XYZ file of C-alpha atoms in Angstrom:
621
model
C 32.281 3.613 8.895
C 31.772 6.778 6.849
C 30.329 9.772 8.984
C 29.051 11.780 6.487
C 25.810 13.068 6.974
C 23.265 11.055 4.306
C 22.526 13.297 1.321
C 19.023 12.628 -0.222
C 18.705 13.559 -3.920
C 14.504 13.326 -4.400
C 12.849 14.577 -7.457
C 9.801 15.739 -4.811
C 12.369 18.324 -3.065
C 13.344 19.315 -6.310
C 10.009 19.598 -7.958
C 9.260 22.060 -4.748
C 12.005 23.991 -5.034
C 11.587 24.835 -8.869
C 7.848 25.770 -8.242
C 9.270 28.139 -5.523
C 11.781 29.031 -7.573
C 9.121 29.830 -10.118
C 7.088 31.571 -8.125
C 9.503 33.979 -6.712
C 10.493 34.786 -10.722
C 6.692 35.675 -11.404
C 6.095 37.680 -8.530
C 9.510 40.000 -9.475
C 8.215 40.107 -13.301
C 4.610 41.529 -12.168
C 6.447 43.947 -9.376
C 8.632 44.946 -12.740
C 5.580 45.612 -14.538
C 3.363 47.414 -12.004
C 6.120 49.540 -11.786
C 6.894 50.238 -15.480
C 2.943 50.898 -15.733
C 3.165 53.255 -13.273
C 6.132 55.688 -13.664
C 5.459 55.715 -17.567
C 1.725 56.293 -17.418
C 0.980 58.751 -20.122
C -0.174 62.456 -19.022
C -3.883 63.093 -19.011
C -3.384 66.979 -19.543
C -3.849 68.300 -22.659
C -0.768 69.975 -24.415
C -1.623 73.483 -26.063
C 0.923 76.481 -27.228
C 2.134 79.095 -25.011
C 0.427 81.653 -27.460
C -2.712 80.330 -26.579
C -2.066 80.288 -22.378
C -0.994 83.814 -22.784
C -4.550 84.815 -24.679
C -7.053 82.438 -22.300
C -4.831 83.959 -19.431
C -5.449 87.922 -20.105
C -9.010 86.523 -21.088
C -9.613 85.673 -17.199
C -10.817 81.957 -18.135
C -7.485 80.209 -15.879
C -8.451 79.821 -11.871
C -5.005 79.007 -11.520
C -1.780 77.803 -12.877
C 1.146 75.500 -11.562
C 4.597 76.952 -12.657
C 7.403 73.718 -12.117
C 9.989 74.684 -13.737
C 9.228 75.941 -17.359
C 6.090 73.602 -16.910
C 3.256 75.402 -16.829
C -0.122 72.869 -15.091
C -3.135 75.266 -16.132
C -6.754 74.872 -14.187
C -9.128 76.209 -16.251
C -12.420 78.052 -14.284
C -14.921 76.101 -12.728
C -12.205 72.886 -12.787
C -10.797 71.083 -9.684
C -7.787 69.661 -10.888
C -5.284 70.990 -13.873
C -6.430 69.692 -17.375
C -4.197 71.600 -19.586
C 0.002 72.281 -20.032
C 2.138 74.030 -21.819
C 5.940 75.129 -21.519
C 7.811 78.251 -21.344
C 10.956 79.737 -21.252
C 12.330 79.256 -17.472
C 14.804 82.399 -18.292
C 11.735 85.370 -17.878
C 9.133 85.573 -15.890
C 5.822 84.924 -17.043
C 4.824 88.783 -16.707
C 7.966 89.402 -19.067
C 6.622 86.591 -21.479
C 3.192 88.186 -21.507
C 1.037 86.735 -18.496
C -1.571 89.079 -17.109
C -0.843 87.599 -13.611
C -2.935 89.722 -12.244
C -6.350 87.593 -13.076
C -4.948 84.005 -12.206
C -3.330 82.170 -9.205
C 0.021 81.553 -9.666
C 1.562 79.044 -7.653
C 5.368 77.917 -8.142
C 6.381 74.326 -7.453
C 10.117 73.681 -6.288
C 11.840 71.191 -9.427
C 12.945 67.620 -7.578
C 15.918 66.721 -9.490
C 16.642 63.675 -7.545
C 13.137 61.930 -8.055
C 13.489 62.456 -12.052
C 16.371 60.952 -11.655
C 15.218 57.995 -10.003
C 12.245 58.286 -12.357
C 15.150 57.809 -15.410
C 16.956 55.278 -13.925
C 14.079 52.961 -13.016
C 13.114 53.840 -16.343
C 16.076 52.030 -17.858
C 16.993 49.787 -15.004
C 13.335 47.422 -14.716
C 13.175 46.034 -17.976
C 17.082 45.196 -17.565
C 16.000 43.504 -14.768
C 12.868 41.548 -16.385
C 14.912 40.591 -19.061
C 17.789 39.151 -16.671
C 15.295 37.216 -14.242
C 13.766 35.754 -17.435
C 17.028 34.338 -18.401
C 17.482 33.452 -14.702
C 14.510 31.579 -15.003
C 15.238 29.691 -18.143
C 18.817 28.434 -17.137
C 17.869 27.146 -14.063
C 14.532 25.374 -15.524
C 17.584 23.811 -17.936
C 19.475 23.026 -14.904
C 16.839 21.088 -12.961
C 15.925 19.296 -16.160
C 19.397 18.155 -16.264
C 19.524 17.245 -13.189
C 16.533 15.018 -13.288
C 17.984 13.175 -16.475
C 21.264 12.524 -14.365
C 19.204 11.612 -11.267
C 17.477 8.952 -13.016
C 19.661 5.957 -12.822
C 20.481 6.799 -9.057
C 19.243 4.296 -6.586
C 15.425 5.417 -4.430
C 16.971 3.563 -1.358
C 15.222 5.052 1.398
C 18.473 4.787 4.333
C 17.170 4.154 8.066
C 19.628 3.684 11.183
C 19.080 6.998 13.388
C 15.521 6.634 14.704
C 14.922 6.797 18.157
C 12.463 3.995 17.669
C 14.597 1.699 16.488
C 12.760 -2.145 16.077
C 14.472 -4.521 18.100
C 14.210 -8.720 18.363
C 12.301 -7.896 21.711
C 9.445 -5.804 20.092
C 8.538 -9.013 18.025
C 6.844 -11.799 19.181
C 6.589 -14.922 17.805
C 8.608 -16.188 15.225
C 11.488 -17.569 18.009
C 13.335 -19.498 15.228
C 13.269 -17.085 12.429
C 15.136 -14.611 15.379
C 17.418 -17.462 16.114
C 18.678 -17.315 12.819
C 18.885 -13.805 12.288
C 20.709 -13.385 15.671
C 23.930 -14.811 14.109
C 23.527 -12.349 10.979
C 23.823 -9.374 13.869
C 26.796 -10.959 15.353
C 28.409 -11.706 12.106
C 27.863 -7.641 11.659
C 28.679 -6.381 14.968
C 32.302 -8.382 15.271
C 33.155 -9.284 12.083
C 36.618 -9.925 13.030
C 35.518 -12.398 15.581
C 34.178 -14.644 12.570
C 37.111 -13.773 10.036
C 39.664 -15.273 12.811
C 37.980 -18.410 12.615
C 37.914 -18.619 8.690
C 33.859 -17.663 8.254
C 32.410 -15.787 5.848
C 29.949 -13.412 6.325
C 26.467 -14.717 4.547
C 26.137 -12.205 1.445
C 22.230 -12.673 1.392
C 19.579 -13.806 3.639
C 16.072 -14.510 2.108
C 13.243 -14.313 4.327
C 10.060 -16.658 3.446
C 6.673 -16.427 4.523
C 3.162 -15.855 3.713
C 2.121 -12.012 3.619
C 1.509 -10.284 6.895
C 3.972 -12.401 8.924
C 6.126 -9.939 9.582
C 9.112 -10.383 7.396
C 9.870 -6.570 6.728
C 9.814 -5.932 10.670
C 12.431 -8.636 11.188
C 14.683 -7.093 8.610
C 14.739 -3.990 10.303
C 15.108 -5.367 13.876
C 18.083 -6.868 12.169
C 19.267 -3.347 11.833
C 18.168 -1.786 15.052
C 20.097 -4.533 16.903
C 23.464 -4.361 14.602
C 23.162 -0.690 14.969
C 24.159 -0.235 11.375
C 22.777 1.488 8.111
C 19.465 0.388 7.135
C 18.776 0.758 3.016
C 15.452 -0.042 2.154
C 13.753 -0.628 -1.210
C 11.373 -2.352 -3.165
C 11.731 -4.651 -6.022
C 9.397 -3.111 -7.955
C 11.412 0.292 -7.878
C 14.560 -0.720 -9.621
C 12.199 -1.506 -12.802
C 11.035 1.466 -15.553
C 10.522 1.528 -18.720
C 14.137 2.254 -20.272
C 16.165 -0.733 -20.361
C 19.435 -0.426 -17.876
C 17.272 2.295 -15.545
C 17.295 -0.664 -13.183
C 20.751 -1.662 -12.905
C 21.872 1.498 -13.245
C 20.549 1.377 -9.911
C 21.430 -1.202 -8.581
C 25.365 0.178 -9.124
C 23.872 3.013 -6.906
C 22.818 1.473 -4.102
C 25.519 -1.475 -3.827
C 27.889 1.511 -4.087
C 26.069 3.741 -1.165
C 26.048 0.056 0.925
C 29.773 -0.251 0.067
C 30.212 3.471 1.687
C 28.337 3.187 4.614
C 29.610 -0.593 5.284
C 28.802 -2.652 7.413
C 25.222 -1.767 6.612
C 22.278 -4.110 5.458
C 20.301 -3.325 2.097
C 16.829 -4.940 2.424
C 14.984 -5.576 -0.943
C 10.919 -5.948 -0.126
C 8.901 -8.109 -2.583
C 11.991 -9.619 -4.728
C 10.038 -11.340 -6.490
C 8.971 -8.474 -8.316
C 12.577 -8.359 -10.185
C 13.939 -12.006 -9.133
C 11.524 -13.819 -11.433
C 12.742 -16.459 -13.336
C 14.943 -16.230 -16.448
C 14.406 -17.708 -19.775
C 10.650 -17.590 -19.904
C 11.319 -16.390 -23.940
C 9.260 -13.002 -23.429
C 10.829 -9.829 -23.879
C 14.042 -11.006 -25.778
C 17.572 -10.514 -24.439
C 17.035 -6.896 -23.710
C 14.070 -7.179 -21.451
C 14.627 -4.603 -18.357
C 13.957 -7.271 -15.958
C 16.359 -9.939 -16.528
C 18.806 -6.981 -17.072
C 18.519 -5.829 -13.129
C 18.613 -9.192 -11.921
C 21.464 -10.026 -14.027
C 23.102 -7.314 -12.440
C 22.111 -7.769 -8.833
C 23.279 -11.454 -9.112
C 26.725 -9.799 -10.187
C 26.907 -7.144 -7.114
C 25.975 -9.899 -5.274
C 28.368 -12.491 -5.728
C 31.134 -9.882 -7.802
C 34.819 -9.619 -7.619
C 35.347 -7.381 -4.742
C 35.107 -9.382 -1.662
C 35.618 -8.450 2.213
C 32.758 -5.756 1.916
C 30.683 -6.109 5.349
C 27.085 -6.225 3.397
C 24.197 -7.878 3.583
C 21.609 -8.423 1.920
C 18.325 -9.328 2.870
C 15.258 -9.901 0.965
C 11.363 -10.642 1.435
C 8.992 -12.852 -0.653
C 6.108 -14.858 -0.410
C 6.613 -16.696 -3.786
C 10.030 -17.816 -3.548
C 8.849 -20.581 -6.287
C 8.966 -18.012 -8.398
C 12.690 -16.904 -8.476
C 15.705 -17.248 -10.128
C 17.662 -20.133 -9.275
C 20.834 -18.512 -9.809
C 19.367 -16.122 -7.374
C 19.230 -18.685 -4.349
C 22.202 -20.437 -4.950
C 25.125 -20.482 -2.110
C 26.748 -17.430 -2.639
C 24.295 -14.851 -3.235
C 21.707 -15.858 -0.506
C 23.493 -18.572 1.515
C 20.622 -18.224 4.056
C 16.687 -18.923 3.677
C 14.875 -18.229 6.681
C 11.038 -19.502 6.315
C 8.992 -17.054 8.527
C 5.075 -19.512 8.540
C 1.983 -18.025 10.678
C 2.397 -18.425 13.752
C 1.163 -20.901 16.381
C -1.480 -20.771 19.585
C 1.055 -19.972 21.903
C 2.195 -17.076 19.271
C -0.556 -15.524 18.456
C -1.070 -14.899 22.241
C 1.720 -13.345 22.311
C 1.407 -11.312 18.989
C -2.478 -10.278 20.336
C -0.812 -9.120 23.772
C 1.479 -6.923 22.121
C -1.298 -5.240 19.748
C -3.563 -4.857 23.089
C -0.713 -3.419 25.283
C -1.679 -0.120 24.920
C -4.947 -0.375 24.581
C -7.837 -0.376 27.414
C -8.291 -4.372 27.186
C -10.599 -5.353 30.111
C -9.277 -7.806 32.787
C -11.579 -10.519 31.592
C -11.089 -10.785 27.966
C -9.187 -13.755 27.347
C -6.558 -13.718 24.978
C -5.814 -17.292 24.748
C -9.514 -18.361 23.583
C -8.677 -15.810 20.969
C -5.679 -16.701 19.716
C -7.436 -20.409 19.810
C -10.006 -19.710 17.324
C -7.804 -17.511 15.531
C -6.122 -20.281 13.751
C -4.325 -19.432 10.616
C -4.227 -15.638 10.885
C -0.937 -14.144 10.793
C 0.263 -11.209 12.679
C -1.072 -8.440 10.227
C -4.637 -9.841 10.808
C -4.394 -10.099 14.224
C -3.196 -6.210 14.178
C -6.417 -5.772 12.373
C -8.425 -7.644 15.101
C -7.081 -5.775 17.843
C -7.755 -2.340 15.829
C -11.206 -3.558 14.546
C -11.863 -3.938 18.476
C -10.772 -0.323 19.472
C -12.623 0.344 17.111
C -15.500 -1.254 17.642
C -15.096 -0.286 21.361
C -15.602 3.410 20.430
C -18.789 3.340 18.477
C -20.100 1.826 20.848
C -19.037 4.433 23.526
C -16.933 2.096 25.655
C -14.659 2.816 28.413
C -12.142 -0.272 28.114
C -12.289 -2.971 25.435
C -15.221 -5.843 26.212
C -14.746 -9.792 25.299
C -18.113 -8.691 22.839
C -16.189 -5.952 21.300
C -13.339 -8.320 20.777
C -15.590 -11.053 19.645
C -17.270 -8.385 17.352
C -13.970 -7.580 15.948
C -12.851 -11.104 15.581
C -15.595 -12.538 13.486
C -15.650 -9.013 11.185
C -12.237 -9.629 10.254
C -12.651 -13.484 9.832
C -16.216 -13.596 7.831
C -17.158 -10.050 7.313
C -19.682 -7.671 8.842
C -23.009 -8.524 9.180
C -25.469 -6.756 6.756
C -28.655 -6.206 8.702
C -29.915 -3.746 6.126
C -30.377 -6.328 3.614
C -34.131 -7.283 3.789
C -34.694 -10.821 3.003
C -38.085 -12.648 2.945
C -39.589 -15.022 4.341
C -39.202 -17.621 2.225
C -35.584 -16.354 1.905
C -35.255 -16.713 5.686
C -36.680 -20.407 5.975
C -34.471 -21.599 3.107
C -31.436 -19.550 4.454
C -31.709 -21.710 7.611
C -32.519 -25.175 6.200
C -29.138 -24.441 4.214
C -27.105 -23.156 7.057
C -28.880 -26.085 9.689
C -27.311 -28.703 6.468
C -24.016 -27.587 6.902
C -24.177 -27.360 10.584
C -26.274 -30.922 10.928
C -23.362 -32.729 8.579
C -20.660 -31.098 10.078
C -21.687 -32.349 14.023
C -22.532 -35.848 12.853
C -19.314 -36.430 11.195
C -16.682 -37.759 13.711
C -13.254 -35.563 12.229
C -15.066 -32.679 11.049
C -14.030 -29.885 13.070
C -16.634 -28.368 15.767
C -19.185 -25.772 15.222
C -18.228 -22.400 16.058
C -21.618 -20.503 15.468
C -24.416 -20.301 12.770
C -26.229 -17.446 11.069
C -29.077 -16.540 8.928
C -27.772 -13.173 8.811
C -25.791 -11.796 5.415
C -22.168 -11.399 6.243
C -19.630 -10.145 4.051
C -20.518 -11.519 0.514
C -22.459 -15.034 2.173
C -25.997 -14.777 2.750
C -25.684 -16.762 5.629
C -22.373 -18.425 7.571
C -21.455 -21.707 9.140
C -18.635 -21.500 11.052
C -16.334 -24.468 12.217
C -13.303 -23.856 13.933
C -10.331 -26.288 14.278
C -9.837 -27.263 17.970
C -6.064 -27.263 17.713
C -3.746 -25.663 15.036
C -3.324 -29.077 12.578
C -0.047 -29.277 10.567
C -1.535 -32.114 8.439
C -5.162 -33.146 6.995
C -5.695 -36.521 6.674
C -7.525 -38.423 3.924
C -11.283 -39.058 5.918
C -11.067 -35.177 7.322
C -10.775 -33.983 3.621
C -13.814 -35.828 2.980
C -15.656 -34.513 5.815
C -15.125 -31.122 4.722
C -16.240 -31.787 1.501
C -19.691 -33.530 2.739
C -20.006 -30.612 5.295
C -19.269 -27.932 2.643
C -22.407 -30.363 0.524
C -24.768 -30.364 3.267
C -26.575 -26.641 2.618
C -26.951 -28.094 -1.362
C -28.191 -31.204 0.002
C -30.923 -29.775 2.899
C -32.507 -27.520 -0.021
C -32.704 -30.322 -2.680
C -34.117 -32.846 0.334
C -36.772 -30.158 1.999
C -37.365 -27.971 -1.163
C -37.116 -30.648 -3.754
C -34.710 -31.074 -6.559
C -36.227 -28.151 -8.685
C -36.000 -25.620 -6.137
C -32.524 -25.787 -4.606
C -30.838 -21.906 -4.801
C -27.935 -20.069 -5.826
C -27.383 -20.143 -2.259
C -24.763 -22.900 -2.563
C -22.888 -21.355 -5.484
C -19.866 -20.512 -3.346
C -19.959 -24.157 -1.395
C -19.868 -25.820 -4.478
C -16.672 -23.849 -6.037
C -14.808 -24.628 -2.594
C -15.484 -28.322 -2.948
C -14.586 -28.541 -6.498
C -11.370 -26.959 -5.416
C -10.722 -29.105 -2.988
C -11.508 -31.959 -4.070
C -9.252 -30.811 -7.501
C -6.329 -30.272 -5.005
C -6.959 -34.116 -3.361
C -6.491 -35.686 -6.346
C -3.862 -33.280 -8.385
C -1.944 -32.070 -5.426
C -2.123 -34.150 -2.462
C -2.229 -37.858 -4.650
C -5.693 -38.741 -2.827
C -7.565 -39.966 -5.568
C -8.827 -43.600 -6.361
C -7.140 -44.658 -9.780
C -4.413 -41.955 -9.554
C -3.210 -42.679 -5.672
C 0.362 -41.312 -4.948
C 0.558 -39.269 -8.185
C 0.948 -35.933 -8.446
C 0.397 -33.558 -11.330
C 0.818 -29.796 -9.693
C 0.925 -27.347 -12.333
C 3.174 -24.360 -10.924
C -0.146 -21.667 -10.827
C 2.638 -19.086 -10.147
C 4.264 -18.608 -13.524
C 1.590 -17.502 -15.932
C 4.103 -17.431 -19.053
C 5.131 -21.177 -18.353
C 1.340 -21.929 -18.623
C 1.119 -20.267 -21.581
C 4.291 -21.409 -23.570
C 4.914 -24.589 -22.072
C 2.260 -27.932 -22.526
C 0.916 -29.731 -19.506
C 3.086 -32.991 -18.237
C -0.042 -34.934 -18.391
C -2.113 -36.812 -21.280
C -5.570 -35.683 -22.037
C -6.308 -39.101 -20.903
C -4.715 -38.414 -17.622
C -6.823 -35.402 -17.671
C -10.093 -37.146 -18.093
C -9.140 -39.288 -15.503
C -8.417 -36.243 -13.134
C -11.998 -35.305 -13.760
C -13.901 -38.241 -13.153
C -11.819 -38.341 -9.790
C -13.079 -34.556 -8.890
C -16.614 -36.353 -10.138
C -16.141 -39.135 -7.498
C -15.315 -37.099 -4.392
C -18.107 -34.745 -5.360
C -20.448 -37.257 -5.947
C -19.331 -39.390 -2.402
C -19.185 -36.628 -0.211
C -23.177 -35.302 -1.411
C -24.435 -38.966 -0.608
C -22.489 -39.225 2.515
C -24.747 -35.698 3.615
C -27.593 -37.006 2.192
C -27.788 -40.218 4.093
C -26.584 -38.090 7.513
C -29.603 -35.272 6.904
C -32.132 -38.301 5.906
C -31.195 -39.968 9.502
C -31.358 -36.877 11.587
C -34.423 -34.667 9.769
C -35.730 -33.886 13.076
C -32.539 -32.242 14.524
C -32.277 -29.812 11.440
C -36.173 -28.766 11.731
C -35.037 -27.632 15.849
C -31.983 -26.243 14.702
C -34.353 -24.449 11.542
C -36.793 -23.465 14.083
C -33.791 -21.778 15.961
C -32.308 -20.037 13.765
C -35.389 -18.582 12.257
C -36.274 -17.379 15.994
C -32.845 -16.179 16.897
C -30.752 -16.001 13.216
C -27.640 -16.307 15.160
C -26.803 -19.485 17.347
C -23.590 -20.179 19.156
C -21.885 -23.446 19.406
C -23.562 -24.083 22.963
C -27.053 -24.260 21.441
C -26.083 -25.865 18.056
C -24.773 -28.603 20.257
C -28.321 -28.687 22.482
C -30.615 -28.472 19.267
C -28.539 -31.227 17.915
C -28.858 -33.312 20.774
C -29.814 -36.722 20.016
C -28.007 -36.793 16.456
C -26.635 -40.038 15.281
C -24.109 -41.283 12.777
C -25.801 -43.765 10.534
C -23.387 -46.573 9.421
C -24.314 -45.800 5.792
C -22.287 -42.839 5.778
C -18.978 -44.161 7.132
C -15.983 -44.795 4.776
C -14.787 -48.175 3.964
């Protein structure tokens, strides 16, 4: 391993250092100056002839005059300070020369001949110097600029391995089988040879999948901090400019720093940002892109073999990349990183809450159970949003409300208690909400109520919460259609309480999610009536492919898609319909409560609901 100390080459230091470099150049040039101004300020004494000192003299109008050598500083009566000068001959006195020294002061003034001197040679010696720190200036201004050009192609690798605080497999939690697999990349790294006798190979790439906020980039570097090796990191997005070959110009770079500092790890964040996929017929042969991934599929999988380094990389679209990318060979291992589970998030929120002042009867685990879905980023949000929560409000330790407070401001938004809403806004606000809540109890695999509101939160006017009671891997046909006549029911309450010409905007949002969903039944999931079992995804991830390339499907097909979507829609508003017609007198108590309270929590939804039934009418056959 090379000891060398790391040598960073950043255009920031160097910008700094030319400003200072600048500014030290300035302040000589106006020392230069100030100095030139002042040693070669003009005389204010008037010059006359000796002839006329010697008459004005006799005359008595001199108080005094200033003999320095055959300088003669004359102070005329009634003046302070000399205003006139003239020169004689330093060989006689004055008396000889004609002076009537008899009616003036004389005073003689020893000559200096060292500070004329100096006067002379600073005289000639500043602008020498101007001129030379000028040129100074300008060559190293070239310099820099040449510098920068050179520096351009070099890699932005930022190289970690010497904190004290390194991240280790410990300091994660979660994730067990994502660590399982990257254990064996840190043995393969810390005894190579141990592998080598045996006839492995070390894996040239590892490609870590997962949706954002899962922790992918904290893995890679616990990778590191347990091999105890070099740690390059970099994004995708910084081996693309403008100029075509910038990018794999550094790419050269920073497989040839790796290649020094081997065994190291280089860990590219976000490759999707120059993995993509080649060939979509934009941007020609020469496209700056396709050029760095060309080359990183070359450094990857090149000539030189035996070189001890790995590559790791982060995406959450790896749909999106190059196949030649995740072939054998370049990354031989995919590691899938998914949010994590009950018992996981636990663990993730105790972490987050370690060194915080979590009271003794908050209870993690009912968190982390209504947490479902969130991945560790948003739980590091909750557990923030809770401090700080906990210190506006002037606590001492963290409360179950602050948490709770925190929770539901990350998961549905603050609540907007500024926004003024009338009356009538109120009541139909709470018929809506006491639809979705009525629909949602009644049905027998919708999930439970977590807790209803009339107030505004986030963008919603009002929210109806239901909350899985379990983390569910798959959704089955009849619990897709319960969400859809759940996410129906506000829609539905207006139209049957208000009447058909004064439903709201209210439901805008509701509807969009159910024609999403019930798009994603039939197109993705193969749920629908006529087209049962087929599929017809259209890859949303590739823009150009949508735009170049035609659909797989007939416009019949597509008409056929639609009345499908039309169907679902159609089913799941007459299933709530039928459910809010049997039970009118459980959503005027739940109305009346939420107008009286505008928040309710699962508890009393359950008690004003009391008595709800499930009219046959409404069941699937």
């Amino acid at each position: 391993m090379d000891k060398r100390p790391h040598r960073s080459n950043r255009s920031g230091g160097n910008n700094r250092r030319n400003m200072k470099n600048f500014g030290f150049v300035a302040l000589l040039i106006l020392f230069g100056l100030i100095l030139v101004a002042a040693f070669n300020q003009p005389s204010s004494l008037k010059e006359i002839p000796a002839t006329t000192a010697i008459h004005d003299t006799n005359a008595g109008d001199y108080s005094s005059i200033t003999v320095t050598n055959n300088e003669l500083d004359i102070t005329p009566k009634g003046k302070s300070h000399p205003t006139l000068k003239t020169y004689v001959d330093s060989n006689s006195s004055l008396k000889q020369q004609g002076f009537n020294t008899d009616k003036v002061s004389i005073t003689y003034k020893p000559t200096s001949s060292s500070s004329s001197t100096l006067l002379n040679l600073a005289g000639s010696i500043i602008p020498v110097l101007i001129i030379a720190g000028l040129l100074y200036f300008m060559l190293r201004s070239a310099q820099g600029q040449g510098n920068q050009a050179l520096s351009f192609g070099k890699s932005r690798a930022r190289l970690y391995g010497n904190e004290k605080d390194k991240a280790l497999f410990k300091d994660i939690a979660g994730s067990a089988e994502a660590k399982q697999d990257l254990e064996e990349v840190v043995e393969f790294l810390k005894f190579p040879k141990k592998f080598a006798g045996m006839g492995a190979r070390i894996p040239k790439g590892v490609l870590l999948v997962g949706p954002p906020g899962t922790g992918k980039t904290l893995l890679a570097r616990a990778v590191a901090g347990e091999a105890n090796v070099p740690f390059f990191s970099i994004s995708g997005s910084e081996f693309v400019e403008m100029f075509v070959g910038v990018g794999a110009s550094r790419v050269r770079d920073l497989f040839a720093k790796a290649k020094k500092n081997s065994p190291c790890i280089i860990f590219v964040d976000e490759i999707d940002a120059v993995g993509r996929r080649r060939g979509s017929g934009m941007g020609g042969g020469h496209d700056e892109r396709e050029q760095t991934l060309n080359q990183i599929l070359v450094e990857m999988d090149g000539f030189e073999q035996g070189q001890n380094v790995i590559v790791l990389a982060a995406t959450n679209r790896a749909d999106v990349l190059d196949p030649a990318l995740l072939r054998p060979g370049r990354f031989d291992r995919r590691v899938n990183i998914g949010l994590p589970d009950r018992k996981d998030r636990e663990a993730i929120l105790k972490v987050h809450f370690a060194k915080k002042p979590l009271a003794k009867n908050v209870d993690l685990d009912t968190l982390a159970a209504k947490a479902a879905g969130s991945s560790g980023a948003d739980l590091a949000n909750i557990a923030n949003e809770a401090a700080i929560v906990a210190a506006r409000n002037s606590h001492s330790e963290i409360s179950e409300k602050d948490v709770t407070e925190a929770f539901e401001r990350v998961a549905i938004g603050p609540e907007r208690k500024s926004k003024i809403m009338t009356e009538a806004d109120k009541v139909t606000t709470a018929y809506h909400e006491a639809g979705h809540a009525l629909v949602g109890h009644v049905l027998p695999d919708s999930d439970p109520v977590h807790k209803v509101t009339i107030i505004p939160r986030g963008g919603a006017g009002g929210v109806t919460w239901f909350i899985p009671p379990e983390d569910r891997v798959f959704v089955s046909l009849i619990q897709f259609k319960d969400m859809l006549a759940r996410g129906l029911g506000g829609r539905v309450a207006e139209e049957i309480i208000l009447g058909r010409d004064r439903i709201t905007t209210g439901a805008s949002n509701d509807l969009q999610n159910a024609a999403e969903l019930a798009r994603d039944m039939v197109v993705n999931q193969g749920m629908g009536k006529k087209l049962r079992d087929q599929v017809f995804h259209v890859d949303d991830g590739m823009m150009l492919d949508r735009l170049v390339h035609e659909r797989e499907y007939s416009d019949q097909t597509a008409k056929v898609i639609d009345d499908e979507v039309e169907s679902l829609i159609n089913e799941a508003a007459h299933r709530a319909r039928i459910i809010i017609k049997a039970n009118l007198s459980k959503l005027e108590n739940l109305k009346d409560r939420l107008i009286e309270k505008e928040t309710v929590d699962a508890d009393e939804v359950v008690e004003a609901l009391k008595g709800a039934k499930f009219p046959e009418a409404a069941a699937l056959y």
